[in-house]
Amino acid sequence: MTTSTPTPTAIPAADRAPVPSRPPICSSMTVLPDLLASTALAWAGDRHCTPADIRDLRCTLQHHTAGHHYALVHDIDDNTAVWARWLQGSAPDALLVLPDCPVSHPDDGGCGEYEGHPGGHTWQVHDPWNPRPSLTGETSHTS
């Protein structure tokens, strides 16, 4: 007696689980000490900004629970920028001059992170403060 294996069938679209939305950014916030802010402005050659203009920072990497947080402080030129680094619950402990992430998307442009960053690129993560349409055409909504 031979038994046949049932042939898998496609699940109708109406019965499929929703496609998961893009993962969120970290959003850990900190304040850049004035001395580091002044240093970042000097490295960038910006004489018009003040330390108060760049002191509020937010980690824009994909959500993570360990390791350092990173935030863009100021662009230096077309392909490098000053980034602040800190651990959760602390003030930034370092400024780093890092090259921009070279990856780009034909519809969404270049990634706004640094080269070699962990997690998704700018267009692959959800930032509730800077919503971007997803690659599937849906729009991001904030509540």
mmCIF file of N, CA and C in Angstrom:
data_model
loop_
_atom_site.group_PDB
_atom_site.id
_atom_site.type_symbol
_atom_site.label_atom_id
_atom_site.label_comp_id
_atom_site.label_asym_id
_atom_site.label_seq_id
_atom_site.Cartn_x
_atom_site.Cartn_y
_atom_site.Cartn_z
ATOM 1 N N MET A 1 0.838 -1.162 0.000
ATOM 2 C CA MET A 1 0.000 0.000 0.000
ATOM 3 C C MET A 1 0.891 1.235 0.000
ATOM 4 N N THR A 2 0.632 2.094 -0.917
ATOM 5 C CA THR A 2 1.431 3.299 -1.072
ATOM 6 C C THR A 2 0.607 4.486 -0.594
ATOM 7 N N THR A 3 1.270 5.323 0.233
ATOM 8 C CA THR A 3 0.583 6.550 0.669
ATOM 9 C C THR A 3 1.234 7.713 -0.033
ATOM 10 N N SER A 4 0.455 8.656 -0.376
ATOM 11 C CA SER A 4 1.023 9.825 -1.043
ATOM 12 C C SER A 4 1.121 10.978 -0.052
ATOM 13 N N THR A 5 2.120 11.758 -0.260
ATOM 14 C CA THR A 5 2.309 12.940 0.571
ATOM 15 C C THR A 5 1.459 14.057 -0.009
ATOM 16 N N PRO A 6 0.719 14.762 0.825
ATOM 17 C CA PRO A 6 -0.093 15.844 0.283
ATOM 18 C C PRO A 6 0.799 16.914 -0.341
ATOM 19 N N THR A 7 0.331 17.458 -1.423
ATOM 20 C CA THR A 7 1.060 18.529 -2.096
ATOM 21 C C THR A 7 0.785 19.831 -1.362
ATOM 22 N N PRO A 8 1.872 20.560 -0.989
ATOM 23 C CA PRO A 8 1.635 21.830 -0.306
ATOM 24 C C PRO A 8 0.955 22.804 -1.258
ATOM 25 N N THR A 9 0.077 23.600 -0.710
ATOM 26 C CA THR A 9 -0.591 24.622 -1.510
ATOM 27 C C THR A 9 -0.228 25.979 -0.938
ATOM 28 N N ALA A 10 -0.343 26.986 -1.757
ATOM 29 C CA ALA A 10 -0.041 28.342 -1.304
ATOM 30 C C ALA A 10 -1.125 28.812 -0.349
ATOM 31 N N ILE A 11 -0.723 29.518 0.650
ATOM 32 C CA ILE A 11 -1.678 30.086 1.596
ATOM 33 C C ILE A 11 -2.231 31.359 0.963
ATOM 34 N N PRO A 12 -3.554 31.492 0.889
ATOM 35 C CA PRO A 12 -4.125 32.718 0.307
ATOM 36 C C PRO A 12 -3.618 33.946 1.060
ATOM 37 N N ALA A 13 -3.425 35.038 0.329
ATOM 38 C CA ALA A 13 -2.880 36.263 0.913
ATOM 39 C C ALA A 13 -3.672 36.713 2.133
ATOM 40 N N ALA A 14 -4.985 36.585 2.103
ATOM 41 C CA ALA A 14 -5.817 37.033 3.222
ATOM 42 C C ALA A 14 -5.559 36.226 4.490
ATOM 43 N N ASP A 15 -5.044 34.987 4.356
ATOM 44 C CA ASP A 15 -4.806 34.131 5.515
ATOM 45 C C ASP A 15 -3.359 34.151 5.991
ATOM 46 N N ARG A 16 -2.489 34.875 5.293
ATOM 47 C CA ARG A 16 -1.076 34.920 5.682
ATOM 48 C C ARG A 16 -0.888 35.844 6.870
ATOM 49 N N ALA A 17 0.137 35.543 7.638
ATOM 50 C CA ALA A 17 0.508 36.432 8.741
ATOM 51 C C ALA A 17 1.025 37.730 8.148
ATOM 52 N N PRO A 18 0.811 38.844 8.832
ATOM 53 C CA PRO A 18 1.308 40.106 8.288
ATOM 54 C C PRO A 18 2.827 40.085 8.186
ATOM 55 N N VAL A 19 3.334 40.769 7.182
ATOM 56 C CA VAL A 19 4.785 40.891 7.018
ATOM 57 C C VAL A 19 5.292 41.767 8.153
ATOM 58 N N PRO A 20 6.324 41.316 8.868
ATOM 59 C CA PRO A 20 6.803 42.134 9.986
ATOM 60 C C PRO A 20 7.294 43.489 9.481
ATOM 61 N N SER A 21 7.035 44.513 10.263
ATOM 62 C CA SER A 21 7.502 45.830 9.889
ATOM 63 C C SER A 21 9.009 45.901 10.100
ATOM 64 N N ARG A 22 9.570 46.970 9.646
ATOM 65 C CA ARG A 22 11.018 47.144 9.811
ATOM 66 C C ARG A 22 11.368 47.219 11.294
ATOM 67 N N PRO A 23 12.522 46.690 11.678
ATOM 68 C CA PRO A 23 12.912 46.769 13.096
ATOM 69 C C PRO A 23 13.124 48.230 13.497
ATOM 70 N N PRO A 24 12.882 48.553 14.753
ATOM 71 C CA PRO A 24 13.033 49.941 15.199
ATOM 72 C C PRO A 24 14.501 50.312 15.405
ATOM 73 N N ILE A 25 14.732 51.624 15.397
ATOM 74 C CA ILE A 25 16.060 52.100 15.789
ATOM 75 C C ILE A 25 16.161 52.034 17.307
ATOM 76 N N CYS A 26 17.359 52.198 17.799
ATOM 77 C CA CYS A 26 17.619 52.122 19.237
ATOM 78 C C CYS A 26 16.960 53.277 19.997
ATOM 79 N N SER A 27 17.213 54.494 19.583
ATOM 80 C CA SER A 27 16.671 55.727 20.188
ATOM 81 C C SER A 27 17.210 56.054 21.575
ATOM 82 N N SER A 28 18.272 55.371 22.044
ATOM 83 C CA SER A 28 18.871 55.732 23.327
ATOM 84 C C SER A 28 19.361 57.181 23.229
ATOM 85 N N MET A 29 19.033 57.973 24.234
ATOM 86 C CA MET A 29 19.384 59.395 24.196
ATOM 87 C C MET A 29 20.440 59.729 25.242
ATOM 88 N N THR A 30 21.217 60.762 24.924
ATOM 89 C CA THR A 30 22.242 61.252 25.837
ATOM 90 C C THR A 30 22.511 62.710 25.506
ATOM 91 N N VAL A 31 23.340 63.327 26.327
ATOM 92 C CA VAL A 31 23.743 64.715 26.096
ATOM 93 C C VAL A 31 25.258 64.741 25.936
ATOM 94 N N LEU A 32 25.711 65.354 24.862
ATOM 95 C CA LEU A 32 27.143 65.486 24.595
ATOM 96 C C LEU A 32 27.710 66.590 25.486
ATOM 97 N N PRO A 33 28.721 66.279 26.303
ATOM 98 C CA PRO A 33 29.328 67.324 27.139
ATOM 99 C C PRO A 33 29.873 68.463 26.270
ATOM 100 N N ASP A 34 29.830 69.678 26.812
ATOM 101 C CA ASP A 34 30.246 70.855 26.045
ATOM 102 C C ASP A 34 31.668 70.742 25.499
ATOM 103 N N LEU A 35 32.586 70.166 26.262
ATOM 104 C CA LEU A 35 33.966 70.037 25.789
ATOM 105 C C LEU A 35 34.028 69.160 24.533
ATOM 106 N N LEU A 36 33.304 68.040 24.536
ATOM 107 C CA LEU A 36 33.286 67.176 23.345
ATOM 108 C C LEU A 36 32.556 67.851 22.194
ATOM 109 N N ALA A 37 31.495 68.588 22.488
ATOM 110 C CA ALA A 37 30.777 69.304 21.430
ATOM 111 C C ALA A 37 31.682 70.358 20.800
ATOM 112 N N SER A 38 32.430 71.092 21.599
ATOM 113 C CA SER A 38 33.368 72.091 21.070
ATOM 114 C C SER A 38 34.436 71.427 20.214
ATOM 115 N N THR A 39 34.913 70.269 20.651
ATOM 116 C CA THR A 39 35.923 69.527 19.884
ATOM 117 C C THR A 39 35.352 69.087 18.538
ATOM 118 N N ALA A 40 34.125 68.565 18.528
ATOM 119 C CA ALA A 40 33.489 68.130 17.282
ATOM 120 C C ALA A 40 33.348 69.300 16.316
ATOM 121 N N LEU A 41 32.941 70.460 16.818
ATOM 122 C CA LEU A 41 32.795 71.637 15.955
ATOM 123 C C LEU A 41 34.133 72.086 15.399
ATOM 124 N N ALA A 42 35.183 72.005 16.206
ATOM 125 C CA ALA A 42 36.520 72.364 15.725
ATOM 126 C C ALA A 42 36.975 71.391 14.646
ATOM 127 N N TRP A 43 36.767 70.097 14.841
ATOM 128 C CA TRP A 43 37.150 69.103 13.829
ATOM 129 C C TRP A 43 36.401 69.328 12.522
ATOM 130 N N ALA A 44 35.134 69.742 12.631
ATOM 131 C CA ALA A 44 34.318 69.957 11.436
ATOM 132 C C ALA A 44 34.581 71.323 10.800
ATOM 133 N N GLY A 45 35.279 72.199 11.526
ATOM 134 C CA GLY A 45 35.543 73.541 11.006
ATOM 135 C C GLY A 45 34.296 74.406 10.968
ATOM 136 N N ASP A 46 33.348 74.134 11.844
ATOM 137 C CA ASP A 46 32.085 74.877 11.858
ATOM 138 C C ASP A 46 32.172 75.999 12.884
ATOM 139 N N ARG A 47 32.168 77.237 12.390
ATOM 140 C CA ARG A 47 32.244 78.393 13.287
ATOM 141 C C ARG A 47 30.872 79.001 13.557
ATOM 142 N N HIS A 48 29.816 78.427 12.950
ATOM 143 C CA HIS A 48 28.479 79.001 13.089
ATOM 144 C C HIS A 48 27.635 78.276 14.137
ATOM 145 N N CYS A 49 27.873 76.995 14.341
ATOM 146 C CA CYS A 49 27.148 76.224 15.362
ATOM 147 C C CYS A 49 27.737 76.505 16.733
ATOM 148 N N THR A 50 26.936 76.263 17.740
ATOM 149 C CA THR A 50 27.427 76.328 19.116
ATOM 150 C C THR A 50 27.314 74.924 19.713
ATOM 151 N N PRO A 51 28.032 74.638 20.785
ATOM 152 C CA PRO A 51 27.905 73.319 21.421
ATOM 153 C C PRO A 51 26.454 72.972 21.756
ATOM 154 N N ALA A 52 25.647 73.953 22.129
ATOM 155 C CA ALA A 52 24.243 73.678 22.464
ATOM 156 C C ALA A 52 23.456 73.178 21.250
ATOM 157 N N ASP A 53 23.891 73.543 20.042
ATOM 158 C CA ASP A 53 23.187 73.120 18.822
ATOM 159 C C ASP A 53 23.326 71.630 18.550
ATOM 160 N N ILE A 54 24.370 71.000 19.082
ATOM 161 C CA ILE A 54 24.643 69.591 18.742
ATOM 162 C C ILE A 54 24.699 68.678 19.965
ATOM 163 N N ARG A 55 24.272 69.144 21.105
ATOM 164 C CA ARG A 55 24.478 68.357 22.317
ATOM 165 C C ARG A 55 23.464 67.257 22.562
ATOM 166 N N ASP A 56 22.236 67.367 22.057
ATOM 167 C CA ASP A 56 21.224 66.329 22.258
ATOM 168 C C ASP A 56 21.402 65.234 21.213
ATOM 169 N N LEU A 57 21.722 64.031 21.673
ATOM 170 C CA LEU A 57 22.040 62.929 20.765
ATOM 171 C C LEU A 57 21.089 61.758 20.965
ATOM 172 N N ARG A 58 20.917 61.000 19.871
ATOM 173 C CA ARG A 58 20.042 59.824 19.885
ATOM 174 C C ARG A 58 20.673 58.763 19.002
ATOM 175 N N CYS A 59 20.782 57.554 19.526
ATOM 176 C CA CYS A 59 21.356 56.442 18.770
ATOM 177 C C CYS A 59 20.384 56.045 17.660
ATOM 178 N N THR A 60 20.870 56.063 16.414
ATOM 179 C CA THR A 60 20.027 55.717 15.263
ATOM 180 C C THR A 60 20.348 54.345 14.694
ATOM 181 N N LEU A 61 21.195 53.586 15.380
ATOM 182 C CA LEU A 61 21.451 52.215 14.939
ATOM 183 C C LEU A 61 20.200 51.374 15.165
ATOM 184 N N GLN A 62 20.133 50.225 14.511
ATOM 185 C CA GLN A 62 19.038 49.297 14.760
ATOM 186 C C GLN A 62 19.021 48.943 16.238
ATOM 187 N N HIS A 63 17.826 48.768 16.810
ATOM 188 C CA HIS A 63 17.682 48.469 18.237
ATOM 189 C C HIS A 63 18.669 47.378 18.673
ATOM 190 N N HIS A 64 19.341 47.624 19.786
ATOM 191 C CA HIS A 64 20.298 46.659 20.338
ATOM 192 C C HIS A 64 20.253 46.756 21.852
ATOM 193 N N THR A 65 20.660 45.675 22.513
ATOM 194 C CA THR A 65 20.600 45.646 23.979
ATOM 195 C C THR A 65 21.972 45.584 24.627
ATOM 196 N N ALA A 66 23.012 45.525 23.831
ATOM 197 C CA ALA A 66 24.367 45.468 24.378
ATOM 198 C C ALA A 66 25.293 46.309 23.505
ATOM 199 N N GLY A 67 26.414 46.665 24.079
ATOM 200 C CA GLY A 67 27.422 47.405 23.320
ATOM 201 C C GLY A 67 27.207 48.906 23.361
ATOM 202 N N HIS A 68 28.009 49.584 22.572
ATOM 203 C CA HIS A 68 27.972 51.044 22.524
ATOM 204 C C HIS A 68 26.823 51.551 21.665
ATOM 205 N N HIS A 69 26.385 52.747 22.022
ATOM 206 C CA HIS A 69 25.442 53.510 21.205
ATOM 207 C C HIS A 69 26.277 54.511 20.403
ATOM 208 N N TYR A 70 25.772 54.866 19.226
ATOM 209 C CA TYR A 70 26.458 55.828 18.367
ATOM 210 C C TYR A 70 25.460 56.841 17.838
ATOM 211 N N ALA A 71 25.898 58.103 17.752
ATOM 212 C CA ALA A 71 25.058 59.143 17.164
ATOM 213 C C ALA A 71 25.933 60.065 16.326
ATOM 214 N N LEU A 72 25.389 60.458 15.196
ATOM 215 C CA LEU A 72 26.061 61.437 14.345
ATOM 216 C C LEU A 72 26.072 62.774 15.072
ATOM 217 N N VAL A 73 27.241 63.394 15.149
ATOM 218 C CA VAL A 73 27.353 64.694 15.793
ATOM 219 C C VAL A 73 27.420 65.795 14.737
ATOM 220 N N HIS A 74 28.302 65.626 13.733
ATOM 221 C CA HIS A 74 28.464 66.668 12.720
ATOM 222 C C HIS A 74 29.195 66.085 11.521
ATOM 223 N N ASP A 75 28.759 66.463 10.323
ATOM 224 C CA ASP A 75 29.492 66.080 9.116
ATOM 225 C C ASP A 75 30.803 66.848 9.051
ATOM 226 N N ILE A 76 31.838 66.189 8.518
ATOM 227 C CA ILE A 76 33.110 66.864 8.296
ATOM 228 C C ILE A 76 33.236 67.233 6.825
ATOM 229 N N ASP A 77 32.990 66.275 5.943
ATOM 230 C CA ASP A 77 33.011 66.526 4.506
ATOM 231 C C ASP A 77 32.014 65.584 3.849
ATOM 232 N N ASP A 78 32.144 65.370 2.564
ATOM 233 C CA ASP A 78 31.170 64.561 1.835
ATOM 234 C C ASP A 78 31.129 63.096 2.245
ATOM 235 N N ASN A 79 32.187 62.580 2.877
ATOM 236 C CA ASN A 79 32.166 61.147 3.197
ATOM 237 C C ASN A 79 32.718 60.791 4.571
ATOM 238 N N THR A 80 32.838 61.754 5.460
ATOM 239 C CA THR A 80 33.234 61.461 6.844
ATOM 240 C C THR A 80 32.443 62.350 7.794
ATOM 241 N N ALA A 81 32.327 61.889 9.026
ATOM 242 C CA ALA A 81 31.584 62.650 10.027
ATOM 243 C C ALA A 81 32.126 62.348 11.416
ATOM 244 N N VAL A 82 31.795 63.227 12.347
ATOM 245 C CA VAL A 82 32.129 63.021 13.760
ATOM 246 C C VAL A 82 30.946 62.287 14.396
ATOM 247 N N TRP A 83 31.244 61.197 15.080
ATOM 248 C CA TRP A 83 30.246 60.393 15.787
ATOM 249 C C TRP A 83 30.603 60.351 17.261
ATOM 250 N N ALA A 84 29.598 60.351 18.118
ATOM 251 C CA ALA A 84 29.796 60.168 19.562
ATOM 252 C C ALA A 84 29.474 58.724 19.899
ATOM 253 N N ARG A 85 30.172 58.211 20.910
ATOM 254 C CA ARG A 85 29.971 56.834 21.362
ATOM 255 C C ARG A 85 29.747 56.852 22.868
ATOM 256 N N TRP A 86 28.791 56.026 23.341
ATOM 257 C CA TRP A 86 28.540 55.936 24.779
ATOM 258 C C TRP A 86 27.907 54.606 25.131
ATOM 259 N N LEU A 87 28.012 54.257 26.401
ATOM 260 C CA LEU A 87 27.332 53.083 26.934
ATOM 261 C C LEU A 87 26.032 53.528 27.592
ATOM 262 N N GLN A 88 25.057 52.625 27.639
ATOM 263 C CA GLN A 88 23.757 52.942 28.230
ATOM 264 C C GLN A 88 23.934 53.515 29.624
ATOM 265 N N GLY A 89 23.247 54.614 29.897
ATOM 266 C CA GLY A 89 23.289 55.235 31.217
ATOM 267 C C GLY A 89 24.474 56.144 31.437
ATOM 268 N N SER A 90 25.321 56.351 30.428
ATOM 269 C CA SER A 90 26.495 57.210 30.580
ATOM 270 C C SER A 90 26.473 58.324 29.551
ATOM 271 N N ALA A 91 27.302 59.295 29.814
ATOM 272 C CA ALA A 91 27.529 60.353 28.824
ATOM 273 C C ALA A 91 28.501 59.819 27.770
ATOM 274 N N PRO A 92 28.534 60.424 26.595
ATOM 275 C CA PRO A 92 29.505 59.987 25.587
ATOM 276 C C PRO A 92 30.921 60.013 26.136
ATOM 277 N N ASP A 93 31.687 58.966 25.794
ATOM 278 C CA ASP A 93 33.060 58.853 26.276
ATOM 279 C C ASP A 93 34.086 59.063 25.178
ATOM 280 N N ALA A 94 33.624 59.201 23.942
ATOM 281 C CA ALA A 94 34.573 59.358 22.841
ATOM 282 C C ALA A 94 33.900 60.007 21.653
ATOM 283 N N LEU A 95 34.712 60.708 20.892
ATOM 284 C CA LEU A 95 34.328 61.186 19.567
ATOM 285 C C LEU A 95 35.166 60.421 18.566
ATOM 286 N N LEU A 96 34.551 60.023 17.484
ATOM 287 C CA LEU A 96 35.247 59.268 16.449
ATOM 288 C C LEU A 96 34.981 59.912 15.100
ATOM 289 N N VAL A 97 36.012 60.014 14.280
ATOM 290 C CA VAL A 97 35.820 60.449 12.899
ATOM 291 C C VAL A 97 35.730 59.173 12.076
ATOM 292 N N LEU A 98 34.555 58.946 11.500
ATOM 293 C CA LEU A 98 34.293 57.697 10.790
ATOM 294 C C LEU A 98 33.833 57.978 9.366
ATOM 295 N N PRO A 99 34.217 57.103 8.429
ATOM 296 C CA PRO A 99 33.720 57.258 7.070
ATOM 297 C C PRO A 99 32.229 56.906 7.009
ATOM 298 N N ASP A 100 31.533 57.538 6.081
ATOM 299 C CA ASP A 100 30.116 57.244 5.891
ATOM 300 C C ASP A 100 29.930 55.836 5.344
ATOM 301 N N CYS A 101 28.809 55.213 5.671
ATOM 302 C CA CYS A 101 28.473 53.905 5.113
ATOM 303 C C CYS A 101 28.334 54.084 3.600
ATOM 304 N N PRO A 102 29.035 53.276 2.815
ATOM 305 C CA PRO A 102 28.997 53.456 1.365
ATOM 306 C C PRO A 102 27.795 52.807 0.679
ATOM 307 N N VAL A 103 26.956 52.098 1.428
ATOM 308 C CA VAL A 103 25.843 51.364 0.837
ATOM 309 C C VAL A 103 24.694 52.324 0.527
ATOM 310 N N SER A 104 24.106 52.149 -0.627
ATOM 311 C CA SER A 104 22.960 52.979 -0.986
ATOM 312 C C SER A 104 21.877 52.104 -1.595
ATOM 313 N N HIS A 105 20.689 52.656 -1.629
ATOM 314 C CA HIS A 105 19.528 51.983 -2.211
ATOM 315 C C HIS A 105 19.035 52.858 -3.360
ATOM 316 N N PRO A 106 18.658 52.260 -4.501
ATOM 317 C CA PRO A 106 18.269 53.082 -5.654
ATOM 318 C C PRO A 106 17.086 54.015 -5.390
ATOM 319 N N ASP A 107 16.186 53.644 -4.498
ATOM 320 C CA ASP A 107 15.029 54.497 -4.212
ATOM 321 C C ASP A 107 15.211 55.369 -2.982
ATOM 322 N N ASP A 108 16.029 54.937 -2.044
ATOM 323 C CA ASP A 108 16.136 55.630 -0.762
ATOM 324 C C ASP A 108 17.455 56.365 -0.548
ATOM 325 N N GLY A 109 18.371 56.301 -1.485
ATOM 326 C CA GLY A 109 19.635 57.013 -1.356
ATOM 327 C C GLY A 109 20.610 56.315 -0.427
ATOM 328 N N GLY A 110 21.575 57.090 0.048
ATOM 329 C CA GLY A 110 22.633 56.530 0.871
ATOM 330 C C GLY A 110 22.215 56.266 2.301
ATOM 331 N N CYS A 111 22.927 55.358 2.918
ATOM 332 C CA CYS A 111 22.717 55.048 4.331
ATOM 333 C C CYS A 111 23.259 56.210 5.155
ATOM 334 N N GLY A 112 22.579 56.556 6.228
ATOM 335 C CA GLY A 112 22.987 57.661 7.075
ATOM 336 C C GLY A 112 23.870 57.266 8.241
ATOM 337 N N GLU A 113 24.345 56.024 8.256
ATOM 338 C CA GLU A 113 25.192 55.554 9.349
ATOM 339 C C GLU A 113 26.672 55.578 8.926
ATOM 340 N N TYR A 114 27.533 55.075 9.779
ATOM 341 C CA TYR A 114 28.968 55.014 9.503
ATOM 342 C C TYR A 114 29.313 53.665 8.866
ATOM 343 N N GLU A 115 30.441 53.623 8.195
ATOM 344 C CA GLU A 115 30.872 52.390 7.522
ATOM 345 C C GLU A 115 31.087 51.270 8.533
ATOM 346 N N GLY A 116 30.527 50.099 8.249
ATOM 347 C CA GLY A 116 30.685 48.939 9.111
ATOM 348 C C GLY A 116 29.730 48.900 10.293
ATOM 349 N N HIS A 117 28.731 49.759 10.305
ATOM 350 C CA HIS A 117 27.786 49.795 11.437
ATOM 351 C C HIS A 117 27.048 48.464 11.561
ATOM 352 N N PRO A 118 26.661 48.097 12.790
ATOM 353 C CA PRO A 118 25.848 46.885 12.964
ATOM 354 C C PRO A 118 24.398 47.174 12.602
ATOM 355 N N GLY A 119 23.635 46.130 12.327
ATOM 356 C CA GLY A 119 22.206 46.268 12.068
ATOM 357 C C GLY A 119 21.908 46.758 10.668
ATOM 358 N N GLY A 120 20.649 47.101 10.460
ATOM 359 C CA GLY A 120 20.177 47.501 9.145
ATOM 360 C C GLY A 120 20.640 48.888 8.736
ATOM 361 N N HIS A 121 20.538 49.122 7.433
ATOM 362 C CA HIS A 121 20.838 50.446 6.885
ATOM 363 C C HIS A 121 19.651 51.363 7.147
ATOM 364 N N THR A 122 19.839 52.648 6.963
ATOM 365 C CA THR A 122 18.835 53.650 7.289
ATOM 366 C C THR A 122 17.447 53.300 6.762
ATOM 367 N N TRP A 123 17.354 52.839 5.542
ATOM 368 C CA TRP A 123 16.050 52.536 4.948
ATOM 369 C C TRP A 123 15.488 51.197 5.405
ATOM 370 N N GLN A 124 16.268 50.411 6.139
ATOM 371 C CA GLN A 124 15.820 49.098 6.598
ATOM 372 C C GLN A 124 15.282 49.119 8.026
ATOM 373 N N VAL A 125 15.397 50.253 8.709
ATOM 374 C CA VAL A 125 14.939 50.361 10.084
ATOM 375 C C VAL A 125 13.885 51.458 10.190
ATOM 376 N N HIS A 126 13.077 51.377 11.227
ATOM 377 C CA HIS A 126 12.009 52.355 11.447
ATOM 378 C C HIS A 126 12.463 53.378 12.481
ATOM 379 N N ASP A 127 12.439 54.637 12.092
ATOM 380 C CA ASP A 127 12.746 55.739 12.995
ATOM 381 C C ASP A 127 11.474 56.556 13.164
ATOM 382 N N PRO A 128 10.811 56.472 14.313
ATOM 383 C CA PRO A 128 9.538 57.176 14.479
ATOM 384 C C PRO A 128 9.663 58.699 14.387
ATOM 385 N N TRP A 129 10.859 59.229 14.574
ATOM 386 C CA TRP A 129 11.048 60.678 14.476
ATOM 387 C C TRP A 129 11.366 61.109 13.054
ATOM 388 N N ASN A 130 11.696 60.155 12.204
ATOM 389 C CA ASN A 130 12.038 60.455 10.815
ATOM 390 C C ASN A 130 11.446 59.361 9.933
ATOM 391 N N PRO A 131 10.115 59.288 9.862
ATOM 392 C CA PRO A 131 9.497 58.183 9.122
ATOM 393 C C PRO A 131 9.855 58.225 7.643
ATOM 394 N N ARG A 132 10.079 57.043 7.081
ATOM 395 C CA ARG A 132 10.376 56.893 5.663
ATOM 396 C C ARG A 132 9.452 55.827 5.117
ATOM 397 N N PRO A 133 9.044 55.962 3.877
ATOM 398 C CA PRO A 133 8.237 54.880 3.295
ATOM 399 C C PRO A 133 9.064 53.599 3.246
ATOM 400 N N SER A 134 8.413 52.480 3.414
ATOM 401 C CA SER A 134 9.117 51.204 3.329
ATOM 402 C C SER A 134 9.340 50.849 1.877
ATOM 403 N N LEU A 135 10.158 49.849 1.640
ATOM 404 C CA LEU A 135 10.443 49.414 0.278
ATOM 405 C C LEU A 135 9.226 48.797 -0.387
ATOM 406 N N THR A 136 8.219 48.413 0.394
ATOM 407 C CA THR A 136 7.026 47.808 -0.193
ATOM 408 C C THR A 136 5.977 48.849 -0.531
ATOM 409 N N GLY A 137 6.257 50.113 -0.279
ATOM 410 C CA GLY A 137 5.335 51.156 -0.626
ATOM 411 C C GLY A 137 4.443 51.624 0.519
ATOM 412 N N GLU A 138 4.456 50.917 1.655
ATOM 413 C CA GLU A 138 3.631 51.348 2.774
ATOM 414 C C GLU A 138 4.294 52.540 3.427
ATOM 415 N N THR A 139 3.555 53.341 4.126
ATOM 416 C CA THR A 139 4.137 54.479 4.804
ATOM 417 C C THR A 139 4.223 54.207 6.288
ATOM 418 N N SER A 140 5.167 54.869 6.919
ATOM 419 C CA SER A 140 5.327 54.718 8.367
ATOM 420 C C SER A 140 4.429 55.725 9.035
ATOM 421 N N HIS A 141 3.765 55.303 10.080
ATOM 422 C CA HIS A 141 2.881 56.192 10.822
ATOM 423 C C HIS A 141 3.378 56.289 12.254
ATOM 424 N N THR A 142 3.287 57.469 12.805
ATOM 425 C CA THR A 142 3.631 57.643 14.219
ATOM 426 C C THR A 142 2.352 57.895 14.975
ATOM 427 N N SER A 143 2.349 57.508 16.230
ATOM 428 C CA SER A 143 1.138 57.767 17.018
ATOM 429 C C SER A 143 1.421 58.732 18.116
#
